[in-house]
Coordinates of C-alpha atoms and ligand atoms in Angstrom, one line a residue:
Chain C
M1 CA 56.3 50.6 24.9
T2 CA 53.3 49.9 22.6
E3 CA 54.2 48.8 19.1
A4 CA 52.1 49.4 16.0
T5 CA 50.5 46.3 14.6
P6 CA 53.0 44.6 12.3
K7 CA 52.1 44.3 8.7
L8 CA 52.9 40.6 8.7
A9 CA 53.6 38.4 11.7
W10 CA 54.4 34.7 12.3
K11 CA 53.6 33.5 15.8
G12 CA 54.8 30.0 16.9
V13 CA 54.6 28.7 13.4
T14 CA 55.6 25.1 13.1
K15 CA 55.8 23.1 9.9
R16 CA 56.7 19.4 9.5
F17 CA 57.2 17.3 6.5
E18 CA 56.7 13.7 7.5
D19 CA 58.9 13.4 10.6
R20 CA 61.2 16.3 9.8
T21 CA 60.4 19.6 11.6
V22 CA 61.4 22.4 9.2
L23 CA 59.9 25.4 11.2
D24 CA 59.9 25.0 14.9
A25 CA 57.6 27.6 16.7
L26 CA 59.0 30.4 14.5
D27 CA 58.3 34.0 15.5
L28 CA 58.9 36.8 13.2
S29 CA 57.3 40.1 12.1
V30 CA 57.8 42.9 9.8
A31 CA 56.5 46.5 10.3
P32 CA 54.4 48.3 7.7
G33 CA 56.6 49.8 4.9
K34 CA 59.8 48.0 6.1
S35 CA 61.9 45.6 4.2
L36 CA 62.9 42.4 6.0
V37 CA 65.5 40.0 4.7
I38 CA 65.7 36.4 5.8
I39 CA 69.1 34.7 5.5
G40 CA 70.2 31.2 6.3
G41 CA 71.7 28.1 4.8
S42 CA 70.1 26.0 2.0
G43 CA 67.3 23.8 3.1
Q44 CA 66.7 25.7 6.4
G45 CA 63.1 26.5 5.5
K46 CA 63.3 30.0 4.2
S47 CA 61.1 29.3 1.2
V48 CA 58.7 27.4 3.5
T49 CA 58.5 30.4 5.8
I50 CA 57.3 32.8 3.2
K51 CA 55.1 30.1 1.6
T52 CA 53.2 29.8 4.9
A53 CA 52.7 33.6 4.9
M54 CA 51.6 33.5 1.2
G55 CA 49.0 30.8 2.1
L56 CA 50.6 28.3 -0.3
M57 CA 51.5 26.0 2.7
R58 CA 49.4 25.5 5.8
P59 CA 51.4 25.5 9.0
D60 CA 50.9 22.6 11.4
A61 CA 50.7 25.0 14.4
G62 CA 50.9 28.7 15.1
S63 CA 49.3 31.7 13.5
I64 CA 50.1 34.2 10.7
T65 CA 48.6 37.6 10.7
L66 CA 48.3 40.2 8.0
D67 CA 47.4 43.6 9.4
G68 CA 46.5 41.8 12.6
E69 CA 44.1 39.4 11.0
C70 CA 44.8 35.7 10.9
I71 CA 45.2 34.3 7.4
V72 CA 45.7 30.6 8.2
G73 CA 43.0 28.4 6.8
L74 CA 41.1 31.1 4.8
S75 CA 38.5 29.9 2.4
E76 CA 39.5 29.8 -1.3
G77 CA 37.5 33.0 -2.1
K78 CA 39.0 35.1 0.8
R79 CA 42.5 33.8 0.0
R80 CA 42.1 34.9 -3.6
K81 CA 41.2 38.4 -2.3
M82 CA 44.2 38.3 0.0
F83 CA 46.4 37.3 -3.0
S84 CA 45.4 40.6 -4.7
R85 CA 47.4 42.4 -2.0
I86 CA 50.6 40.5 -2.4
G87 CA 53.2 40.2 -5.2
V88 CA 55.7 37.4 -5.4
L89 CA 59.0 37.0 -7.3
F90 CA 59.7 33.2 -7.2
Q91 CA 63.1 31.6 -7.0
G92 CA 63.2 30.6 -10.6
A93 CA 61.0 33.5 -11.7
A94 CA 58.2 30.9 -12.4
L95 CA 57.0 32.6 -15.6
F96 CA 54.3 30.6 -17.5
D97 CA 56.2 29.2 -20.4
S98 CA 53.2 28.9 -22.7
L99 CA 52.5 32.6 -22.5
T100 CA 54.3 35.6 -23.8
I101 CA 56.2 38.0 -21.5
W102 CA 53.5 40.6 -21.5
E103 CA 50.7 38.0 -21.0
N104 CA 52.8 36.8 -18.0
V105 CA 53.1 40.3 -16.6
A106 CA 49.4 41.0 -17.2
F107 CA 48.2 37.6 -16.0
R108 CA 46.5 38.9 -12.9
L109 CA 45.0 41.8 -14.7
I110 CA 43.5 39.7 -17.4
N111 CA 42.5 36.5 -15.5
A112 CA 41.5 37.8 -12.1
D113 CA 40.8 41.5 -12.4
G114 CA 39.0 41.4 -15.8
V115 CA 41.0 44.2 -17.3
P116 CA 40.5 44.3 -21.2
R117 CA 43.5 42.8 -23.0
K118 CA 44.5 46.0 -24.7
E119 CA 44.6 48.0 -21.5
A120 CA 46.3 45.1 -19.7
K121 CA 49.0 45.0 -22.4
E122 CA 49.7 48.7 -22.0
R123 CA 50.0 48.3 -18.3
A124 CA 52.3 45.3 -18.7
I125 CA 54.6 47.3 -21.0
E126 CA 54.7 50.1 -18.5
A127 CA 55.7 47.6 -15.8
L128 CA 58.3 46.2 -18.1
E129 CA 59.7 49.6 -18.6
Q130 CA 59.9 50.0 -14.8
V131 CA 62.3 47.0 -14.7
R132 CA 64.1 48.3 -17.8
L133 CA 62.9 45.7 -20.3
A134 CA 62.3 47.1 -23.8
P135 CA 58.7 46.9 -25.2
A136 CA 60.2 44.5 -27.9
V137 CA 60.6 41.9 -25.2
A138 CA 56.8 41.9 -24.5
D139 CA 56.0 39.5 -27.4
R140 CA 58.7 37.0 -26.7
F141 CA 58.4 33.8 -24.7
P142 CA 60.1 33.2 -21.4
S143 CA 62.4 30.5 -22.8
E144 CA 63.9 33.1 -25.2
L145 CA 65.1 35.3 -22.3
S146 CA 68.2 35.1 -20.2
G147 CA 68.0 34.4 -16.5
G148 CA 68.4 38.0 -15.5
M149 CA 65.7 39.1 -18.0
Q150 CA 63.4 36.4 -16.7
K151 CA 63.9 37.7 -13.2
R152 CA 63.1 41.2 -14.3
A153 CA 59.9 40.0 -16.0
G154 CA 59.0 38.2 -12.8
L155 CA 59.6 41.4 -10.9
A156 CA 57.4 43.3 -13.3
R157 CA 54.6 40.7 -12.9
A158 CA 55.0 41.0 -9.1
V159 CA 54.6 44.8 -9.0
V160 CA 52.1 45.4 -11.8
A161 CA 49.1 45.4 -9.6
Q162 CA 50.8 47.6 -7.0
P163 CA 50.7 45.1 -4.0
E164 CA 51.0 46.0 -0.3
I165 CA 53.4 43.3 0.3
L166 CA 56.2 41.9 -1.9
F167 CA 58.0 38.6 -1.5
F168 CA 61.3 37.9 -3.2
D169 CA 62.6 34.4 -3.0
E170 CA 66.4 34.4 -3.8
P171 CA 66.1 37.1 -6.4
T172 CA 69.7 37.0 -7.3
T173 CA 70.7 33.4 -7.0
G174 CA 72.2 32.1 -10.2
L175 CA 73.0 35.5 -11.6
D176 CA 76.3 37.0 -12.3
P177 CA 77.4 39.8 -9.8
I178 CA 76.6 42.7 -12.2
T179 CA 73.1 41.4 -13.1
A180 CA 72.5 40.7 -9.4
A181 CA 73.4 44.2 -8.5
A182 CA 71.0 45.5 -11.1
I183 CA 68.2 43.3 -9.8
N184 CA 68.8 44.4 -6.3
E185 CA 68.7 48.0 -7.3
L186 CA 65.4 47.5 -9.3
I187 CA 63.9 45.7 -6.2
S188 CA 64.8 48.5 -3.9
N189 CA 63.5 51.1 -6.4
Q190 CA 60.2 49.3 -6.8
V191 CA 59.7 48.7 -3.1
R192 CA 60.4 52.4 -2.4
R193 CA 58.1 53.5 -5.3
L194 CA 55.2 51.4 -4.1
G195 CA 55.9 52.0 -0.4
S196 CA 55.2 48.3 0.1
T197 CA 56.3 46.0 2.9
A198 CA 58.9 43.5 1.6
V199 CA 60.1 40.2 2.7
S200 CA 63.0 38.8 0.9
I201 CA 65.1 35.7 1.1
T202 CA 68.7 35.5 0.1
H203 CA 72.1 34.0 1.0
D204 CA 73.8 36.8 -0.8
L205 CA 74.9 39.2 1.9
A206 CA 75.6 42.1 -0.3
S207 CA 72.1 41.8 -1.6
A208 CA 70.7 41.4 2.0
Q209 CA 72.2 44.7 2.9
T210 CA 71.1 46.5 -0.2
I211 CA 67.5 45.6 0.0
G212 CA 66.9 45.1 3.7
D213 CA 66.1 47.5 6.6
E214 CA 66.3 44.5 8.9
I215 CA 67.8 41.1 8.7
A216 CA 66.7 37.9 10.3
M217 CA 68.7 34.6 10.3
L218 CA 66.9 31.3 10.2
H219 CA 68.5 28.3 11.6
N220 CA 67.1 25.0 12.7
G221 CA 63.6 26.2 12.3
K222 CA 64.0 29.3 14.5
I223 CA 65.0 32.9 14.1
I224 CA 68.4 32.9 15.9
W225 CA 69.3 36.5 15.2
R226 CA 67.5 39.6 14.1
G227 CA 68.7 43.2 13.8
P228 CA 69.2 46.3 11.6
A229 CA 70.9 45.5 8.3
A230 CA 74.0 47.5 9.3
E231 CA 74.5 45.3 12.4
L232 CA 75.1 42.2 10.3
N233 CA 78.8 43.1 10.2
T234 CA 79.2 44.0 13.8
T235 CA 77.1 41.5 15.8
D236 CA 79.0 38.9 17.8
N237 CA 76.3 36.3 17.4
P238 CA 78.5 33.2 16.6
Y239 CA 76.0 31.8 14.0
V240 CA 75.8 35.1 12.1
R241 CA 79.6 35.5 12.3
Q242 CA 80.1 32.0 10.8
F243 CA 77.6 32.7 8.1
V244 CA 78.9 36.1 7.2
E245 CA 82.5 35.0 7.2
G246 CA 81.7 31.8 5.3
R247 CA 83.7 29.5 7.6
A248 CA 83.2 25.8 7.5
E249 CA 83.8 25.5 11.3
G250 CA 81.5 26.9 13.9
P251 CA 78.2 26.4 15.6
I252 CA 76.5 25.7 12.2
S253 CA 77.5 22.2 11.3
H254 CA 76.7 21.0 7.8
A255 CA 75.4 17.5 7.4
V256 CA 77.1 17.3 4.0
Chain Y
M1 CA 62.5 4.9 -2.1
T2 CA 64.3 3.0 -4.8
A3 CA 63.0 -0.3 -6.1
A4 CA 65.7 -2.2 -4.4
E5 CA 65.0 -0.6 -1.0
A6 CA 61.4 -1.3 -1.5
A7 CA 62.0 -4.9 -2.2
R8 CA 64.1 -5.2 0.8
Q9 CA 61.4 -3.6 2.9
V10 CA 58.8 -6.0 1.7
A11 CA 61.0 -9.0 2.4
R12 CA 61.7 -7.8 6.0
H13 CA 58.2 -6.7 7.0
P14 CA 55.7 -8.4 4.6
I15 CA 52.5 -7.6 6.6
Q16 CA 53.4 -4.0 7.4
S17 CA 54.4 -3.4 3.8
L18 CA 51.1 -4.7 2.6
G19 CA 49.3 -2.6 5.2
R20 CA 51.2 0.5 4.2
S21 CA 50.6 0.1 0.5
T22 CA 46.9 -0.7 1.1
L23 CA 46.8 2.6 3.2
S24 CA 48.5 4.6 0.5
A25 CA 46.2 3.1 -2.1
V26 CA 43.2 4.1 -0.1
R27 CA 44.6 7.6 0.4
M28 CA 45.3 7.9 -3.3
V29 CA 41.7 6.8 -4.2
G30 CA 40.4 9.4 -1.8
G31 CA 42.8 12.0 -3.3
V32 CA 41.7 11.3 -6.8
G33 CA 38.1 11.5 -5.8
V34 CA 38.5 14.9 -4.2
F35 CA 40.5 16.1 -7.1
A36 CA 37.8 14.8 -9.6
V37 CA 35.1 16.6 -7.7
R38 CA 37.0 19.9 -7.5
G39 CA 37.9 19.6 -11.1
T40 CA 34.3 18.9 -12.2
I41 CA 33.0 21.9 -10.2
A42 CA 35.7 24.1 -11.8
A43 CA 34.7 22.8 -15.2
L44 CA 31.0 23.3 -14.9
T45 CA 30.7 26.6 -13.0
P46 CA 31.9 30.1 -14.2
P47 CA 34.2 31.8 -14.5
W48 CA 35.5 29.9 -17.5
F49 CA 38.8 30.6 -19.2
V50 CA 37.4 30.3 -22.7
S51 CA 40.8 30.7 -24.5
Q52 CA 42.2 27.9 -22.4
L53 CA 39.3 25.6 -23.3
L54 CA 39.7 26.3 -27.0
R55 CA 43.4 25.6 -26.7
Q56 CA 42.6 22.2 -25.2
F57 CA 40.0 21.4 -27.8
V58 CA 42.7 21.8 -30.4
A59 CA 45.4 20.1 -28.4
I60 CA 43.3 17.1 -27.3
G61 CA 40.8 16.8 -30.2
F62 CA 42.2 18.1 -33.4
F63 CA 45.8 16.9 -33.0
S64 CA 44.7 13.5 -32.0
L65 CA 42.9 12.9 -35.3
P66 CA 45.9 11.4 -37.2
V67 CA 46.7 8.8 -34.5
V68 CA 43.1 7.9 -33.9
G69 CA 42.4 7.7 -37.6
L70 CA 45.4 5.5 -38.4
T71 CA 44.6 3.2 -35.5
A72 CA 41.0 2.8 -36.6
I73 CA 41.7 2.1 -40.3
F74 CA 44.3 -0.7 -39.5
T75 CA 42.1 -2.2 -36.7
G76 CA 39.0 -2.2 -38.9
S77 CA 40.8 -3.8 -41.8
A78 CA 42.4 -6.5 -39.6
L79 CA 39.2 -7.2 -37.8
A80 CA 37.4 -7.7 -41.1
L81 CA 40.0 -10.3 -42.2
N82 CA 40.0 -12.1 -39.0
I83 CA 36.2 -12.3 -38.7
Y84 CA 35.9 -13.4 -42.3
T85 CA 38.3 -16.3 -41.9
G86 CA 37.0 -17.2 -38.4
G87 CA 33.4 -17.0 -39.6
G88 CA 34.3 -19.2 -42.6
R89 CA 34.7 -22.1 -40.2
F90 CA 31.0 -22.3 -39.8
N91 CA 29.9 -20.7 -43.0
A92 CA 29.1 -17.3 -41.4
E93 CA 31.5 -15.2 -43.4
Q94 CA 28.6 -13.3 -44.9
V95 CA 27.8 -11.6 -41.5
M96 CA 31.3 -10.2 -41.3
P97 CA 30.1 -6.6 -42.0
Q98 CA 27.7 -6.6 -39.2
I99 CA 30.2 -8.0 -36.7
V100 CA 32.8 -5.6 -37.8
A101 CA 30.4 -2.7 -37.3
L102 CA 29.2 -3.9 -33.9
G103 CA 32.8 -4.6 -32.7
I104 CA 34.0 -1.2 -33.8
T105 CA 31.1 1.0 -32.6
R106 CA 30.5 -0.7 -29.3
E107 CA 34.0 -1.7 -28.3
L108 CA 37.0 -1.0 -30.4
G109 CA 36.3 2.5 -31.5
P110 CA 36.0 4.0 -28.0
V111 CA 38.6 1.8 -26.4
L112 CA 41.3 2.3 -29.0
A113 CA 40.7 6.0 -29.3
A114 CA 40.9 6.3 -25.5
L115 CA 44.1 4.3 -25.3
M116 CA 45.7 6.4 -28.0
L117 CA 44.7 9.5 -26.0
A118 CA 46.1 7.9 -22.8
G119 CA 49.4 7.7 -24.5
R120 CA 49.3 11.0 -26.3
V121 CA 47.2 13.3 -24.1
S122 CA 47.4 12.0 -20.6
A123 CA 51.2 11.9 -20.8
A124 CA 51.4 15.4 -22.3
I125 CA 49.0 16.8 -19.6
A126 CA 50.9 15.2 -16.8
A127 CA 54.3 16.4 -18.1
E128 CA 53.1 20.0 -18.7
I129 CA 51.3 20.4 -15.3
G130 CA 54.1 18.5 -13.6
A131 CA 56.7 20.8 -15.0
M132 CA 54.6 23.7 -13.9
R133 CA 54.5 22.3 -10.4
A134 CA 58.2 21.7 -10.3
T135 CA 59.0 25.2 -11.4
E136 CA 56.5 26.8 -9.0
Q137 CA 54.3 28.1 -11.8
I138 CA 51.3 26.6 -10.1
D139 CA 52.1 28.4 -6.9
A140 CA 52.7 31.6 -8.9
M141 CA 49.3 31.2 -10.5
R142 CA 47.6 31.0 -7.1
T143 CA 49.4 34.1 -5.9
L144 CA 48.1 35.8 -9.0
S145 CA 44.5 35.2 -7.7
T146 CA 43.8 32.6 -10.4
D147 CA 42.6 29.1 -9.4
P148 CA 44.7 26.4 -11.1
F149 CA 41.7 24.2 -11.0
R150 CA 39.8 26.6 -13.1
Y151 CA 42.6 27.6 -15.4
L152 CA 44.4 24.2 -15.9
V153 CA 42.2 21.4 -14.8
G154 CA 38.7 22.4 -15.7
P155 CA 39.4 23.1 -19.4
R156 CA 41.3 19.8 -19.8
L157 CA 38.5 17.7 -18.2
L158 CA 35.9 19.4 -20.4
A159 CA 38.0 19.0 -23.5
G160 CA 38.5 15.3 -22.7
V161 CA 34.8 14.6 -22.1
L162 CA 33.7 16.5 -25.2
M163 CA 36.5 15.6 -27.7
L164 CA 36.9 11.8 -27.1
P165 CA 33.3 11.1 -28.3
L166 CA 34.0 13.1 -31.4
L167 CA 37.2 11.3 -32.0
T168 CA 35.3 8.0 -31.4
A169 CA 32.7 9.0 -34.0
V170 CA 35.6 9.5 -36.4
A171 CA 37.2 6.3 -35.4
D172 CA 33.9 4.4 -35.9
T173 CA 33.5 5.7 -39.4
I174 CA 37.1 5.1 -40.4
G175 CA 37.2 1.7 -38.7
V176 CA 34.0 0.6 -40.6
A177 CA 35.5 2.1 -43.8
G178 CA 38.7 -0.1 -43.1
G179 CA 36.5 -3.2 -43.0
W180 CA 34.7 -2.1 -46.2
L181 CA 38.1 -1.5 -47.9
V182 CA 39.3 -5.0 -47.1
A183 CA 36.0 -6.5 -48.0
T184 CA 35.7 -4.9 -51.3
R185 CA 39.4 -4.9 -52.4
V186 CA 40.8 -8.1 -50.8
L187 CA 37.7 -10.3 -50.4
D188 CA 34.9 -10.3 -53.0
F189 CA 32.1 -8.4 -51.2
S190 CA 30.1 -6.0 -53.2
S191 CA 30.3 -2.5 -52.0
A192 CA 26.6 -1.8 -52.0
V193 CA 25.8 -5.0 -50.0
Y194 CA 28.5 -4.3 -47.5
I195 CA 27.1 -0.8 -46.9
R196 CA 23.5 -1.9 -46.7
N197 CA 24.3 -4.8 -44.3
T198 CA 26.1 -2.4 -42.0
V199 CA 23.5 0.3 -42.1
D200 CA 20.5 -2.0 -41.8
F201 CA 22.1 -3.9 -38.9
L202 CA 23.5 -1.1 -36.7
Q203 CA 21.1 0.4 -34.1
G204 CA 21.4 3.9 -32.7
W205 CA 22.2 2.4 -29.3
D206 CA 25.3 0.6 -30.7
I207 CA 26.8 3.9 -31.6
L208 CA 25.4 5.9 -28.7
S209 CA 26.6 3.5 -26.0
G210 CA 30.1 3.7 -27.6
L211 CA 30.1 7.5 -27.4
I212 CA 28.9 7.5 -23.9
K213 CA 31.8 5.2 -23.0
A214 CA 34.1 7.6 -24.8
A215 CA 32.9 10.5 -22.7
V216 CA 33.8 8.5 -19.6
F217 CA 37.2 7.5 -21.0
G218 CA 37.9 11.1 -21.9
F219 CA 37.3 12.2 -18.4
I220 CA 39.6 9.4 -17.1
V221 CA 42.4 10.4 -19.5
A222 CA 42.3 14.1 -18.6
L223 CA 41.8 13.4 -14.9
M224 CA 44.8 11.1 -14.7
G225 CA 47.0 13.5 -16.6
C226 CA 46.0 16.5 -14.3
Y227 CA 46.0 14.5 -11.1
H228 CA 49.5 13.0 -11.5
G229 CA 50.9 16.2 -12.9
Y230 CA 49.4 18.4 -10.2
N231 CA 50.8 16.1 -7.5
A232 CA 54.2 15.6 -9.0
K233 CA 57.0 15.8 -6.5
G234 CA 60.8 16.0 -6.7
G235 CA 61.9 17.9 -9.9
A236 CA 62.5 16.3 -13.2
R237 CA 62.4 12.7 -11.9
G238 CA 59.0 13.5 -10.4
V239 CA 57.7 14.7 -13.7
G240 CA 58.8 11.6 -15.4
R241 CA 57.1 9.5 -12.8
A242 CA 54.0 11.5 -13.0
T243 CA 53.9 10.9 -16.8
T244 CA 54.3 7.1 -16.4
H245 CA 51.6 6.9 -13.7
A246 CA 49.2 9.0 -15.8
V247 CA 49.5 6.6 -18.8
V248 CA 49.4 3.4 -16.8
S249 CA 46.5 4.4 -14.6
S250 CA 44.5 5.8 -17.5
A251 CA 44.9 2.6 -19.4
I252 CA 43.9 0.4 -16.5
L253 CA 40.9 2.6 -15.6
I254 CA 39.8 2.6 -19.2
F255 CA 39.7 -1.2 -19.3
A256 CA 38.1 -1.5 -15.9
S257 CA 35.4 1.0 -16.6
D258 CA 34.9 -0.4 -20.1
Y259 CA 33.9 -3.7 -18.5
L260 CA 31.7 -2.1 -15.9
L261 CA 29.9 0.1 -18.5
T262 CA 29.4 -2.8 -20.9
T263 CA 27.9 -4.8 -18.1
F264 CA 25.7 -1.9 -17.1
F265 CA 24.6 -1.3 -20.7
T266 CA 23.8 -4.9 -21.4
H267 CA 21.7 -5.2 -18.2
A268 CA 20.0 -1.9 -19.0
A269 CA 19.2 -3.1 -22.5
K270 CA 17.3 -6.2 -21.2
Ligands
ADP301 N1 56.5 20.3 -0.4 C1 57.4 19.8 0.4 N2 57.3 18.5 0.7 C2 58.3 17.9 1.5 N3 59.3 18.6 1.9 C3 59.5 19.9 1.6 C4 58.5 20.6 0.8 N4 58.9 21.8 0.6 C5 60.1 21.9 1.3 N5 60.5 20.8 1.9 C6 61.6 20.5 2.7 O1 61.7 21.6 3.7 C7 63.1 21.9 3.9 C8 63.2 23.4 3.7 O2 63.0 23.8 2.3 P1 63.1 25.2 1.8 O3 62.2 26.1 2.5 O4 62.9 25.2 0.3 O5 64.7 25.6 2.1 P2 65.4 27.0 1.7 O6 65.8 27.5 3.0 O7 66.6 26.6 0.9 O8 64.5 27.8 0.9 C9 63.9 21.1 2.9 O9 64.5 20.0 3.6 C10 62.9 20.6 1.9 O10 63.2 19.3 1.5
MG302 MG1 64.4 28.3 -1.1

């Protein structure tokens, strides 16, 4: 069976911090237009996994390919070009607190793409409408918004330039269930609308099944299970079972 | 590592600890050097973020005027009194205006303005950039195809290098005015004589050398703020640590480079 080139692939990616190995020869890939969700316990290296793919962290070994091309150790200029193809929603939204919401959303347009401010503002307001934020929010500062609204603004910033790949790092962590459901729905809508490939991180299983076509579980630096989203509830993989059922006893022992 | 753990470590393995801290000091000097070069390139080559630069001119230059002005007027006044009484011991109180002018322009103006900026600006830069690091705003900026060295570091370095000489010029003027105020109000100097003595005595180089020093100090203050903020690790505590390190290292580097520059200038003048 020949497979199409994956949109994004990690091959044997290893990442150490001092003497701690966080990623241990990790293999993972996502096909074009698909949505992959990475689940796993806190501190297992989920954020590190996507940061190596975004070029924000350099792996100690292994390769990462985007459309079949290796993106490890790119020059700053090439990396900047690669960044124009990706959109990211960070764990805490990571909005720039000295800028207004619309300036945040339009940041790439103004500072990297040279779009005139007036046009950039119009596009930012359109993107805000996509995530159901009223135009009145545009001139406010991030600190004046609730957590859920900040996540929406972060999502608008990620999608405004219509990227090919979207990364979502724990988009619903810290939100109430209703707001979380709304964010999940917005994410699914945006990914579908843009036809982008998506890689999300979550430890919220409802969220994993709403936004993911496929789910992969990261444990001890490796992917220990991977399958279609629907199989999360039926697989007999003991790690996944313990995680899904939220039991303290099982193969995953916490060093708490 | 907490301070207590560190102390225990030193007691147990004194040589290794010394070796380790030497190594980490060398690594840090290298790190600062690379950072300084990258920052300088970002500051001097396009694209420039002009609105960021203007914002830093205001934050670093304009808003430092009150502290620098107050420091200068009190220092100038105190210096005048001290030199007058000290000079009186060998009947040299009449050269007080000249010595005050020299002390302010060559030494105290630039050093005190720089120290005030180390406290005010270096700390603020480290805290702001450190918080941006802790909340992933710097990562976010990179994924938005914008180089943080150009957007954050370059404008601050430029503003430091350009604004501190201006602030020093203000400090020089206000400092000398402080001396004049004490001389004419407290002591019985005539205003015209004081001003003529100062103006006739001062040479362009006295003022210029102080302004050159100030440009170097401005670079140090901005660089230390940016470097420690950019490399902040470990959440809120890390930001606090970055702020402290920025202030302390700016102050030490200001004094060290002040001595080196003064040595260099006095040799060059010969
Ligand atoms: N920049 C860094 N320096 C040192 N250690 C790090 C760094 N980033 C992450 N780590 C460590 O890597 C491990 C995995 O972190 P992370 O990927 O953030 O976990 P999570 O799965 O919760 O997203 C953690 O133990 C964390 O302390
Ligand atoms: Mg994480």
